GROMACS .gro file of C-alpha atoms in nm:
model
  445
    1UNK     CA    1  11.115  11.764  12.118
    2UNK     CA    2  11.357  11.679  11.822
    3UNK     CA    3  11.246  11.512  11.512
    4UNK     CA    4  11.536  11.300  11.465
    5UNK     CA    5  11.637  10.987  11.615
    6UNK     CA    6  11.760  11.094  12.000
    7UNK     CA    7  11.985  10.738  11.928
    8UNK     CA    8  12.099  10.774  11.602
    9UNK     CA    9  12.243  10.542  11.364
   10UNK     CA   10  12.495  10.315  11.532
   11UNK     CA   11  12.614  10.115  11.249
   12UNK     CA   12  12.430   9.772  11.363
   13UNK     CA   13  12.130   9.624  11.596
   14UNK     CA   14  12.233   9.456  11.851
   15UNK     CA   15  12.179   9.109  11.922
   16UNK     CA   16  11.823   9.042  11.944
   17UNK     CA   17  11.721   8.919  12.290
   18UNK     CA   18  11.435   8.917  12.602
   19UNK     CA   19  11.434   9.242  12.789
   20UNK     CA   20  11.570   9.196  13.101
   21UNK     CA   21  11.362   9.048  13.409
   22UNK     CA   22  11.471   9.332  13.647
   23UNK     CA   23  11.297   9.577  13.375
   24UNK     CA   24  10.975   9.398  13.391
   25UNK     CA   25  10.871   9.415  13.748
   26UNK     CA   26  10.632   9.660  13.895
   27UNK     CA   27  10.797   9.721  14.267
   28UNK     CA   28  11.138   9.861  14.085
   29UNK     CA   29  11.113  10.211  13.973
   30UNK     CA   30  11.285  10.200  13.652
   31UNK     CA   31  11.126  10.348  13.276
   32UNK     CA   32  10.864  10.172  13.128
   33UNK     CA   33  10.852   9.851  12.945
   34UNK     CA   34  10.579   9.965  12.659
   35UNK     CA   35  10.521  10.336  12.586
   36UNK     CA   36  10.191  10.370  12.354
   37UNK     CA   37  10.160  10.697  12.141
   38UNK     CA   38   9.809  10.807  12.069
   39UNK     CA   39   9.879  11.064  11.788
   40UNK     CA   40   9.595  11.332  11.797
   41UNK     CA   41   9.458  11.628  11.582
   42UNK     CA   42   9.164  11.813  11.707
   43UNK     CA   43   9.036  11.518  11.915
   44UNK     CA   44   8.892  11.707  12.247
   45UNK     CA   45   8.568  11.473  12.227
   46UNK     CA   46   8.739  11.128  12.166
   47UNK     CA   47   9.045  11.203  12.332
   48UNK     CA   48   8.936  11.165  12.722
   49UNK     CA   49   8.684  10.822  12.653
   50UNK     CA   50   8.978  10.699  12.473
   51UNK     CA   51   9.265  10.751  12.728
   52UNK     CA   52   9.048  10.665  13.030
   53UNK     CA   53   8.973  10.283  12.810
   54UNK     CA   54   9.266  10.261  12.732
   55UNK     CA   55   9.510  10.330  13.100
   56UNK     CA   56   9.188  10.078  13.252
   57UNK     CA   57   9.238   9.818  13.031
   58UNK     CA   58   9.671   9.823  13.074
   59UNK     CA   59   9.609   9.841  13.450
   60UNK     CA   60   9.388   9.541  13.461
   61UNK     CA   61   9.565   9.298  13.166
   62UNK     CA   62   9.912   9.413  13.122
   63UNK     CA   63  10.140   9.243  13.328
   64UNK     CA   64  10.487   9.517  13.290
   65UNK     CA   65  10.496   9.872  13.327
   66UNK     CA   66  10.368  10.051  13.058
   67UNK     CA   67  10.354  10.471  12.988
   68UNK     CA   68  10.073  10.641  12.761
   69UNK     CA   69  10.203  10.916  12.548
   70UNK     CA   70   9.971  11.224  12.432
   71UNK     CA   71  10.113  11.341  12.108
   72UNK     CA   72   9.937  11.628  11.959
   73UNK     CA   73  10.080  11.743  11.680
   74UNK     CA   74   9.956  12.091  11.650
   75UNK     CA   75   9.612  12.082  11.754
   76UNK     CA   76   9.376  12.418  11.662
   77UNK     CA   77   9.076  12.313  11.908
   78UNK     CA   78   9.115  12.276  12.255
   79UNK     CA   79   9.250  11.940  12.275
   80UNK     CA   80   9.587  12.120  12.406
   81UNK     CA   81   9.459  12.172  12.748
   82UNK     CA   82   9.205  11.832  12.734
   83UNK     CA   83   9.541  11.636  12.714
   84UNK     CA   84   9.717  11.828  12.965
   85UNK     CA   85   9.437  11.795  13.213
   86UNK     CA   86   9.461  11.402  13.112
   87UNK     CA   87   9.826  11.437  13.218
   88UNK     CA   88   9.799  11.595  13.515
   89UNK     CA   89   9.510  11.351  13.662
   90UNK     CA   90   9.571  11.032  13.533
   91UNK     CA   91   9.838  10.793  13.627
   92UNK     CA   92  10.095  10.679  13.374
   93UNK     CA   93   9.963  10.919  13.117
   94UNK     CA   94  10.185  11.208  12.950
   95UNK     CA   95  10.112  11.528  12.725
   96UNK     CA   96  10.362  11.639  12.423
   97UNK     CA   97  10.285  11.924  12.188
   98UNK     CA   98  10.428  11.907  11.872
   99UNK     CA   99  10.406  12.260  11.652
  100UNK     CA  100  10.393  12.087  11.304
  101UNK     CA  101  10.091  11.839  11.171
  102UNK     CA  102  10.192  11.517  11.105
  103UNK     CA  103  10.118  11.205  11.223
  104UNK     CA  104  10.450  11.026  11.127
  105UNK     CA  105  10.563  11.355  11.252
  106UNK     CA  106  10.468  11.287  11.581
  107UNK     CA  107  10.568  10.916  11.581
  108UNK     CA  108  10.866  11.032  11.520
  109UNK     CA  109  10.896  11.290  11.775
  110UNK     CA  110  10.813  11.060  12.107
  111UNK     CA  111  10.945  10.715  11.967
  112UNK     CA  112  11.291  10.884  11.911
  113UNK     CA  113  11.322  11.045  12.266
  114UNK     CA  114  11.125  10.715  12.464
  115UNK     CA  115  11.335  10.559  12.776
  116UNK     CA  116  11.120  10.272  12.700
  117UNK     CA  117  11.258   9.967  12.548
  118UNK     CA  118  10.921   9.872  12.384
  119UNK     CA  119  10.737  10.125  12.151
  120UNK     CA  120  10.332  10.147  11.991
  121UNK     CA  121  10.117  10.345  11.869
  122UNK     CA  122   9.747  10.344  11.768
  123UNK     CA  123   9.474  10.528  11.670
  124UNK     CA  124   9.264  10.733  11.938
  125UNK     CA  125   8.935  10.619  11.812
  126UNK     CA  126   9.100  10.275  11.904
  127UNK     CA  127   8.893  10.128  11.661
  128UNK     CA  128   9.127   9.801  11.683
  129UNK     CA  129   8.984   9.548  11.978
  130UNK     CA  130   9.267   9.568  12.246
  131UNK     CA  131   9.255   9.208  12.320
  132UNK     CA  132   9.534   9.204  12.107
  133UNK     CA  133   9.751   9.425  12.223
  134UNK     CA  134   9.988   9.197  12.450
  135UNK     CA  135  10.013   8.936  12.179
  136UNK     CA  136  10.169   9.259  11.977
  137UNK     CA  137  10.438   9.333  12.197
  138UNK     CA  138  10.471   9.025  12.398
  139UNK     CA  139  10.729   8.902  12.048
  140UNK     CA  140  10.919   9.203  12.090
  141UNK     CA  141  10.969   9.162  12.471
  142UNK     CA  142  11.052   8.799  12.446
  143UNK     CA  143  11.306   8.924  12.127
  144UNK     CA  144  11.144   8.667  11.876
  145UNK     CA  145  11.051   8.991  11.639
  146UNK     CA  146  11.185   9.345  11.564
  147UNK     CA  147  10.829   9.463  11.455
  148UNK     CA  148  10.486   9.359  11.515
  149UNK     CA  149  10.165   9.500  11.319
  150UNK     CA  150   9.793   9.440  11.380
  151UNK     CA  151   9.631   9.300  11.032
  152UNK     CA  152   9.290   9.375  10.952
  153UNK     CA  153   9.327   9.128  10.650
  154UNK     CA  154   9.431   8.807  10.816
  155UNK     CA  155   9.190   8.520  10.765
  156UNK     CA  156   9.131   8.503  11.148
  157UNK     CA  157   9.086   8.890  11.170
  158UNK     CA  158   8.726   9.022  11.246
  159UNK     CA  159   8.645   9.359  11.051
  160UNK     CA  160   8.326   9.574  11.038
  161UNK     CA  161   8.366   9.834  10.787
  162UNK     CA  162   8.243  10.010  10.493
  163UNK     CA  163   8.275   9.889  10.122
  164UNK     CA  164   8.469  10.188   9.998
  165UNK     CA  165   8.705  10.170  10.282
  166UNK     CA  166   8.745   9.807  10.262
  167UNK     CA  167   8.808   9.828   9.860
  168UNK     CA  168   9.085  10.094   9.947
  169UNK     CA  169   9.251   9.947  10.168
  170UNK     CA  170   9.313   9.599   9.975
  171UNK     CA  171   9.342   9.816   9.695
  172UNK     CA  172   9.652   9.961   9.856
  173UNK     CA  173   9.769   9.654   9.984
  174UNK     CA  174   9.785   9.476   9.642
  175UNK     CA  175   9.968   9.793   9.498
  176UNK     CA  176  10.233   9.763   9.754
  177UNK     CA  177  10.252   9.379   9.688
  178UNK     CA  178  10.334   9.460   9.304
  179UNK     CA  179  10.532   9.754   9.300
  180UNK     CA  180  10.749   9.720   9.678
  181UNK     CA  181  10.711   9.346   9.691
  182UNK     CA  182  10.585   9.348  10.007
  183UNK     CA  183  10.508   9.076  10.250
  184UNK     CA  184  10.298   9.219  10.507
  185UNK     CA  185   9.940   9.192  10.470
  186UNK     CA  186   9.825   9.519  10.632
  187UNK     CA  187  10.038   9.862  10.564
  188UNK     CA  188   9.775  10.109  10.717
  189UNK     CA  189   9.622   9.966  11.056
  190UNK     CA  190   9.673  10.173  11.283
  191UNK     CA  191   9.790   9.964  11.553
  192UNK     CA  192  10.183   9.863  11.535
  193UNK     CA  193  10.499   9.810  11.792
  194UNK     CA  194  10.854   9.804  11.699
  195UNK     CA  195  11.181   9.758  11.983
  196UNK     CA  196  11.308  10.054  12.079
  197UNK     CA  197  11.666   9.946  11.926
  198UNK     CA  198  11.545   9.925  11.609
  199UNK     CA  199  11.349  10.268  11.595
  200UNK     CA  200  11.669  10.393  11.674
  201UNK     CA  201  11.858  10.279  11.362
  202UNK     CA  202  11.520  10.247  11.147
  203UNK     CA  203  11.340  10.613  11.186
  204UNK     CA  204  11.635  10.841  11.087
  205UNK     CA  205  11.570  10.654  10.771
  206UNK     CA  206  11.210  10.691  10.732
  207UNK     CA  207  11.116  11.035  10.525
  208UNK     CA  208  10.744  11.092  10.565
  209UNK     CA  209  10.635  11.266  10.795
  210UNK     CA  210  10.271  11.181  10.781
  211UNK     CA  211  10.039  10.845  10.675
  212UNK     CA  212  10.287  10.707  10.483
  213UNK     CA  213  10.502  10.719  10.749
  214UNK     CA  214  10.369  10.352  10.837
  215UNK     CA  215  10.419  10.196  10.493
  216UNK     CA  216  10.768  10.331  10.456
  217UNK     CA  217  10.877  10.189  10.780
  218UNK     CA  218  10.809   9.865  10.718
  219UNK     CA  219  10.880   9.842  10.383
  220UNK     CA  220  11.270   9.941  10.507
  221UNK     CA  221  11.245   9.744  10.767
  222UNK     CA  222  11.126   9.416  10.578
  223UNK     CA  223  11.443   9.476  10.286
  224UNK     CA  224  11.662   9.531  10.575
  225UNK     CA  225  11.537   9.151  10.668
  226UNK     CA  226  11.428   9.235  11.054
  227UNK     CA  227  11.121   9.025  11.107
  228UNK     CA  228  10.777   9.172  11.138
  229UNK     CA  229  10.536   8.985  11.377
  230UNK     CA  230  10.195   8.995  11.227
  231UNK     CA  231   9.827   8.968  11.512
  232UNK     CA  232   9.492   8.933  11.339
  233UNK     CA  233   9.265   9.176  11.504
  234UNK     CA  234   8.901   9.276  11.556
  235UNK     CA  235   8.840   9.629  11.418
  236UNK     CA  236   8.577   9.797  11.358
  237UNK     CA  237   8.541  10.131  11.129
  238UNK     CA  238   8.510  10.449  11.288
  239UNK     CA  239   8.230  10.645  11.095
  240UNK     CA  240   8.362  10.964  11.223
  241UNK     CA  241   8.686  10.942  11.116
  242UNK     CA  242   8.835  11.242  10.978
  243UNK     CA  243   9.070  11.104  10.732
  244UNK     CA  244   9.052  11.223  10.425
  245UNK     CA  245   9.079  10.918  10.141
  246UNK     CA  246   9.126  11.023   9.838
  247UNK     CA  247   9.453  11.268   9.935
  248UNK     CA  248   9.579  11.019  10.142
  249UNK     CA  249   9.550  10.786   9.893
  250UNK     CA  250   9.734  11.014   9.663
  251UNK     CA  251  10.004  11.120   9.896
  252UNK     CA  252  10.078  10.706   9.934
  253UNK     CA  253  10.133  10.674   9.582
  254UNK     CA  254  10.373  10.953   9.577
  255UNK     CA  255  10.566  10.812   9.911
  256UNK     CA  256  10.527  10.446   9.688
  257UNK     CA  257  10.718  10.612   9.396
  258UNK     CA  258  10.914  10.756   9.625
  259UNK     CA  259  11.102  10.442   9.755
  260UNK     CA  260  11.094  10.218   9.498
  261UNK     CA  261  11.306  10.449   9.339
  262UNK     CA  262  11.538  10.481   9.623
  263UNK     CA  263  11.533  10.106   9.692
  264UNK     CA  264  11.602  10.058   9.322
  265UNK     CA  265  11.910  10.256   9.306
  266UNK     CA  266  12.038  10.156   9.656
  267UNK     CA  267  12.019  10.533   9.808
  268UNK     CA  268  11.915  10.317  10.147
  269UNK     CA  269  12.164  10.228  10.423
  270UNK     CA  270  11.983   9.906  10.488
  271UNK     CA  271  12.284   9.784  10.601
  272UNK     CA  272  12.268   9.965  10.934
  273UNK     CA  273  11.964   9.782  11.013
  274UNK     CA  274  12.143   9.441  11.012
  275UNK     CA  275  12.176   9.180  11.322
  276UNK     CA  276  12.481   9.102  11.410
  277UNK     CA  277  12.654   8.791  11.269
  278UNK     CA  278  12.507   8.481  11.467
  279UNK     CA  279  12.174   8.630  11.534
  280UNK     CA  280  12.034   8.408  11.249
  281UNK     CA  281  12.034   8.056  11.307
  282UNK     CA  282  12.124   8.040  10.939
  283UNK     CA  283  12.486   8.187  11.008
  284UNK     CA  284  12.557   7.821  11.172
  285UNK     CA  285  12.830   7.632  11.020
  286UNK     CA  286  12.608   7.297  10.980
  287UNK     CA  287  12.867   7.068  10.808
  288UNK     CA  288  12.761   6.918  10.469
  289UNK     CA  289  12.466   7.178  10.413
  290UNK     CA  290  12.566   7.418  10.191
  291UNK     CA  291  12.460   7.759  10.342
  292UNK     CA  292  12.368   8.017  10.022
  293UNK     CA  293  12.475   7.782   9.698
  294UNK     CA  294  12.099   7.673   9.590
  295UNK     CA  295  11.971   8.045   9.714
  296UNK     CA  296  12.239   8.193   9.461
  297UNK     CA  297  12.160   7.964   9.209
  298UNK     CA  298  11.772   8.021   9.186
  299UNK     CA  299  11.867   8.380   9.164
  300UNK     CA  300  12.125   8.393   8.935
  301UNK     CA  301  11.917   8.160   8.706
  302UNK     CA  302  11.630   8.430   8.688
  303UNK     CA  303  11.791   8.696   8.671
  304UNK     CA  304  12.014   8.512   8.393
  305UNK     CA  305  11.658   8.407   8.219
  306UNK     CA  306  11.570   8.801   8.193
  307UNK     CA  307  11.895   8.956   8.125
  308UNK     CA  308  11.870   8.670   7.796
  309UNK     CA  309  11.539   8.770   7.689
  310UNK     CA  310  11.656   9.130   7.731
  311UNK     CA  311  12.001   9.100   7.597
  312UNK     CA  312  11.781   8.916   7.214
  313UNK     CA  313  11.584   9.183   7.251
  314UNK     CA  314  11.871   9.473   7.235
  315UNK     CA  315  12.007   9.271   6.966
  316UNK     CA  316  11.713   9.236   6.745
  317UNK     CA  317  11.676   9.621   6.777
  318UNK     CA  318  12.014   9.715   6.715
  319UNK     CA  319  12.082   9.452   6.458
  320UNK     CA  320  11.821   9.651   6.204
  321UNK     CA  321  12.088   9.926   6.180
  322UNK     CA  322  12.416   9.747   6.244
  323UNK     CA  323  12.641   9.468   6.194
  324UNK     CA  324  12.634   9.142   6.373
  325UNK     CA  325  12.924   9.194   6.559
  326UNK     CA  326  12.838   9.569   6.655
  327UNK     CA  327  12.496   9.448   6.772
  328UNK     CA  328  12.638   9.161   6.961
  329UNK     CA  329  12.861   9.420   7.202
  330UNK     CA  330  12.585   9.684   7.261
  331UNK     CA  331  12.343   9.455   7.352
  332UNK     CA  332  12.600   9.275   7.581
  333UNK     CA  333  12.730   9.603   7.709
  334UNK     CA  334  12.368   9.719   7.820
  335UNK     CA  335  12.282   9.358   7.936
  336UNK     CA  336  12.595   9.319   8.109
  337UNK     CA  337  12.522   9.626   8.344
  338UNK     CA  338  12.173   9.542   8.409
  339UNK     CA  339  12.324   9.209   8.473
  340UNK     CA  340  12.568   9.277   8.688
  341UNK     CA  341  12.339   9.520   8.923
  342UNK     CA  342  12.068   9.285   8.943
  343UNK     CA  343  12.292   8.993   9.037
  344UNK     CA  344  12.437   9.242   9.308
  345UNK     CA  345  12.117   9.301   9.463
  346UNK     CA  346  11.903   8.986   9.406
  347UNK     CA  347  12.153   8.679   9.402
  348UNK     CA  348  12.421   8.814   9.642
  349UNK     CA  349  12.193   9.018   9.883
  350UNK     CA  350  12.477   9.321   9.860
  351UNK     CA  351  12.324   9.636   9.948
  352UNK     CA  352  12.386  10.014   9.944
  353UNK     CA  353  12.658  10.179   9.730
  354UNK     CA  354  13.003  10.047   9.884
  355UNK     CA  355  13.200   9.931   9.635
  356UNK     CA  356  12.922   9.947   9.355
  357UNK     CA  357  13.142  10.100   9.102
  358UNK     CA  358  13.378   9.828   9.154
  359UNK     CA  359  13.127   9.525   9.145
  360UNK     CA  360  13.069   9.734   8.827
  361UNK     CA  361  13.429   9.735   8.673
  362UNK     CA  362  13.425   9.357   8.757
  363UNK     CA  363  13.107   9.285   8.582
  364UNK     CA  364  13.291   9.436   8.284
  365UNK     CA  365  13.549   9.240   8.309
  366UNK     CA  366  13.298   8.900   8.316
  367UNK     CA  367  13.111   9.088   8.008
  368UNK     CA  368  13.447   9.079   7.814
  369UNK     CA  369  13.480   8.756   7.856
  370UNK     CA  370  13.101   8.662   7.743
  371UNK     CA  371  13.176   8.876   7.454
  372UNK     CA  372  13.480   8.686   7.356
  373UNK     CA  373  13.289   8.380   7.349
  374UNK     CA  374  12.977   8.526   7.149
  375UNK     CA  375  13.145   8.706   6.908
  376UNK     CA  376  13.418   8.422   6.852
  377UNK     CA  377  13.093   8.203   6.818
  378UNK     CA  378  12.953   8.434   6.565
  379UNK     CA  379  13.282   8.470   6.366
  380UNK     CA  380  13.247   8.101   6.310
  381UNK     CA  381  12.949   8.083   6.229
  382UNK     CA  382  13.037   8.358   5.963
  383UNK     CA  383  13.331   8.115   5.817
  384UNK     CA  384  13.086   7.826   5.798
  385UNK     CA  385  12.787   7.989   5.637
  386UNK     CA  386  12.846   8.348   5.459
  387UNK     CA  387  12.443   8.426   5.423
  388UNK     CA  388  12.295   8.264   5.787
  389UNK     CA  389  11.953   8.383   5.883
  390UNK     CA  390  11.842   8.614   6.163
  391UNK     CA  391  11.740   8.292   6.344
  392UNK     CA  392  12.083   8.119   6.267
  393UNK     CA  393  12.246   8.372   6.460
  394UNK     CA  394  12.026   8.428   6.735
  395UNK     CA  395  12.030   7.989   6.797
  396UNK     CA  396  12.428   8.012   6.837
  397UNK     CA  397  12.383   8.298   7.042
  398UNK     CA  398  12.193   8.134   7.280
  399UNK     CA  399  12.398   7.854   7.280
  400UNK     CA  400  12.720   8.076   7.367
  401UNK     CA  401  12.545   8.231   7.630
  402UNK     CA  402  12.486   7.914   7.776
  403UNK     CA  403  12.854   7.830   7.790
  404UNK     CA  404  12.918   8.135   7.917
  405UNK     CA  405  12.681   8.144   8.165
  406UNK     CA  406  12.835   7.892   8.412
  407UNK     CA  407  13.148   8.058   8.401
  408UNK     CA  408  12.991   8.386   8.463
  409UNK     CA  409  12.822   8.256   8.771
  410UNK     CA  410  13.158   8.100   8.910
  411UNK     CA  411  13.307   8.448   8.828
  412UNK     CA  412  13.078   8.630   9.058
  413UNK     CA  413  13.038   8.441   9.308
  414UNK     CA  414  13.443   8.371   9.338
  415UNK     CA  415  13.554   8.711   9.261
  416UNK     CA  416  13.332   9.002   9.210
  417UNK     CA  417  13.091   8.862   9.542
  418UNK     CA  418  13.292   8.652   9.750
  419UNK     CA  419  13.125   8.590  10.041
  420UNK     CA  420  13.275   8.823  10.325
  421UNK     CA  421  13.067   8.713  10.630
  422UNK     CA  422  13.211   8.681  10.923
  423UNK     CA  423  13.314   8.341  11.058
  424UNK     CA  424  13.142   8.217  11.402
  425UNK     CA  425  13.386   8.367  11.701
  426UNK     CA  426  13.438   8.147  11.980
  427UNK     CA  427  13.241   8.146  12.320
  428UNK     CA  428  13.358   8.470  12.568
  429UNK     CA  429  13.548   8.637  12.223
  430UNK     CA  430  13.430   8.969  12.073
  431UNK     CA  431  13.307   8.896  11.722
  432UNK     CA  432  13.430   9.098  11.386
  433UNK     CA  433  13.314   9.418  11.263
  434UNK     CA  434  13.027   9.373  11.023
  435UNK     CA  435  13.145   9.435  10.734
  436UNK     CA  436  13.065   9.802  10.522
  437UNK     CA  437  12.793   9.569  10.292
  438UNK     CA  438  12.608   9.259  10.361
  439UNK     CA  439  12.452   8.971  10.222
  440UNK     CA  440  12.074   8.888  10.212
  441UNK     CA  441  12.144   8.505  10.234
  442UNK     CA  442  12.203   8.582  10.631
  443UNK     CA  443  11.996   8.851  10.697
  444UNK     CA  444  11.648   8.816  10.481
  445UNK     CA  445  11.405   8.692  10.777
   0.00000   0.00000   0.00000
């Protein structure tokens, strides 16, 4: 069974929506609606209890067609032939070897060749209380969510566990929060369902290949803006579990380094992941609501607040070794391209690398013209008072940044962001390509 996405990247999602009625009925022999993945490793003794719960409680609660996968991924015991036999006996129930450990491995493996339109996964100990697994996928039938995610740290959830466990998982949840800005409340419960559309576009992008392969999934999928339905659940710690803590807690840290970095630099085709245009009730025309304006403003304003504070802060280092003027156009320089990126990414929601060096070359362009004004400022300030202190200079600086500041905002959004979105097509019309980047005022969910 492949690895990679059976679908592969198609360039967009399609337009969120129910499944079809025809595709929910029992009496027509057509794929599945939900196919659930119980990814195993030497599990011969929980495996069968499990399987046998499980296939009884879908038969008597769920009311679509549903398919349990077996997904052993390279098994040394003889859980092999204990799935098989599972297979062969019980109803709705299949067996898939996979050579190479790895849960996200396996994940991998069956989500990207599943006929269903609906996929899940959870743990075999299924430690999470499956009462709630129909209000996980019932969003993602209905097409009100792209993702959905049992939480063990809801208020309404109900968990028994240990202290060290408990500890590591907020623990983990609060790094995430600080360093990937997450949303989510739970990363690593292992209960979650995503549409089979979206794995399609969304797992060729995912690296890891084994308990980070959770995290890194939704992390994507929540920049990409697709919306993640969250259930409170009743768990309850499995004392047996063979996980071990501390190196999975290390190999998360690595995968956390891992794409904050890429994220940071915009290695990601997020894009890819986008709804199309009209999806989002915020594409509407509405007239006499402006549709991004005060969005673009809050961010510009904070990211104009830092790139200040960093921008006095070049200058004050280079000005111990240089002229006023000198220290005034490195410090802009630097500023300027810290500027420019974070505006890209933050206030304009532009993702990826298209035309990055240009949005560059522009920014430049807007830095001259900052630098014009600050230096002329400084030059008269220089013609007014020949020995002005440190604190002289830094007051008209902030002043000229100020002035310059409004323009610079115009400037970007006008010319070096316009906004490209597509305009609403007409009823029975084919709408526009989407364009090669998009903007997170449409798409952030």
């Amino acid at each position: 069974m492949p690895t990679d996405s059976a679908k592969g990247p198609s360039g967009t999602l399609p337009t969120r929506a129910h499944l079809p009625a025809h595709s929910l009925r029992h009496d027509v022999p057509t794929p599945p609606v939900l196919d659930i993945v119980i990814p195993v490793h030497n599990e011969e003794k929980d495996l069968p209890p499990s399987v046998h719960r499980l296939r009884d409680h879908l038969a008597r609660t769920f009311p679509y067609r549903f398919r349990i996968t077996i997904a052993d991924n390279a098994s040394t015991d003889s859980t092999p032939r204990v799935g098989a036999g599972l297979a062969a006996q019980v109803p709705d129930v299949r067996y898939v070897r996979l050579e190479e450990k790895g849960r996200g491995r396996a994940l991998r493996a069956v989500w990207s060749a599943s006929d269903a339109p609906v996929l899940a996964y959870m743990d075999v100990d299924l430690s999470t209380d499956l009462n709630a697994l129909l209000p996980l996928v019932a969003p993602l039938i209905s097409g009100h969510s792209d993702l959905a995610i049992g939480s063990r740290l809801a208020r309404s959830s109900r968990v028994v566990r240990g202290g060290k466990r408990e500890f590591v998982s907020r623990a983990y949840n609060l790094v995430l929060r600080g360093s990937l800005h997450a949303r989510f409340s739970d990363a690593q419960c292992g209960f979650k369902a995503l549409r089979a559309d979206v794995a399609g576009e969304l797992l060729p992008l995912v690296e890891d290949t084994g308990w980070f392969f959770d995290t890194e999934m939704l992390v994507l999928a929540e920049r990409a803006g697709l919306r993640i339905h969250e259930v409170p659940v009743d768990w309850v710690d499995d004392p047996d579990s063979s996980v071990h803590i501390v190196r999975t807690a290390a190999e998360d840290l690595k995968g956390v380094w891992r794409v904050g970095r890429a994220l940071a630099v915009g290695a990601l085709p997020l894009d890819r992941l986008v709804r199309p245009f009209g999806d989002d009730p915020r594409d509407r025309a509405l007239k006499g609501v402006p549709r991004t304006l005060p969005r673009q403003l809050v961010g510009f304003c904070v990211v104009g607040v830092l790139s200040t504070v960093f921008y006095l802060l070049l200058y004050s280092g280079f000005r111990t070794f240089t002229g006023s003027q000198a220290a005034n156009a490195l410090a802009l320089l630097v500023s300027a391209v810290a500027n420019t990126a974070a505006n890209r990414r933050l206030t304009f929601g532009v993702r990826g690398r298209a035309r990055a060096v240009r949005h560059q070359a522009q920014g430049l362009v807007v830095f001259a013209i900052g630098l014009a004004l600050t230096s002329g400022s400084l030059a008269a300030l220089d013609a007014a008072a020949d020995d002005a202190s440190h604190g002289t200079e830094l007051a008209v600086l902030v002043v000229a940044n100020l002035a310059a500041t409004v323009l610079r905002f115009l400037l970007l959004r006008a010319w070096v962001f316009p906004d490209r979105r597509t305009e609403p097509t007409p009823a029975g019309t084919e709408p526009a390509p989407s364009p090669t980047y998009t903007y997170e005022a449409r798409n952030s969910r």
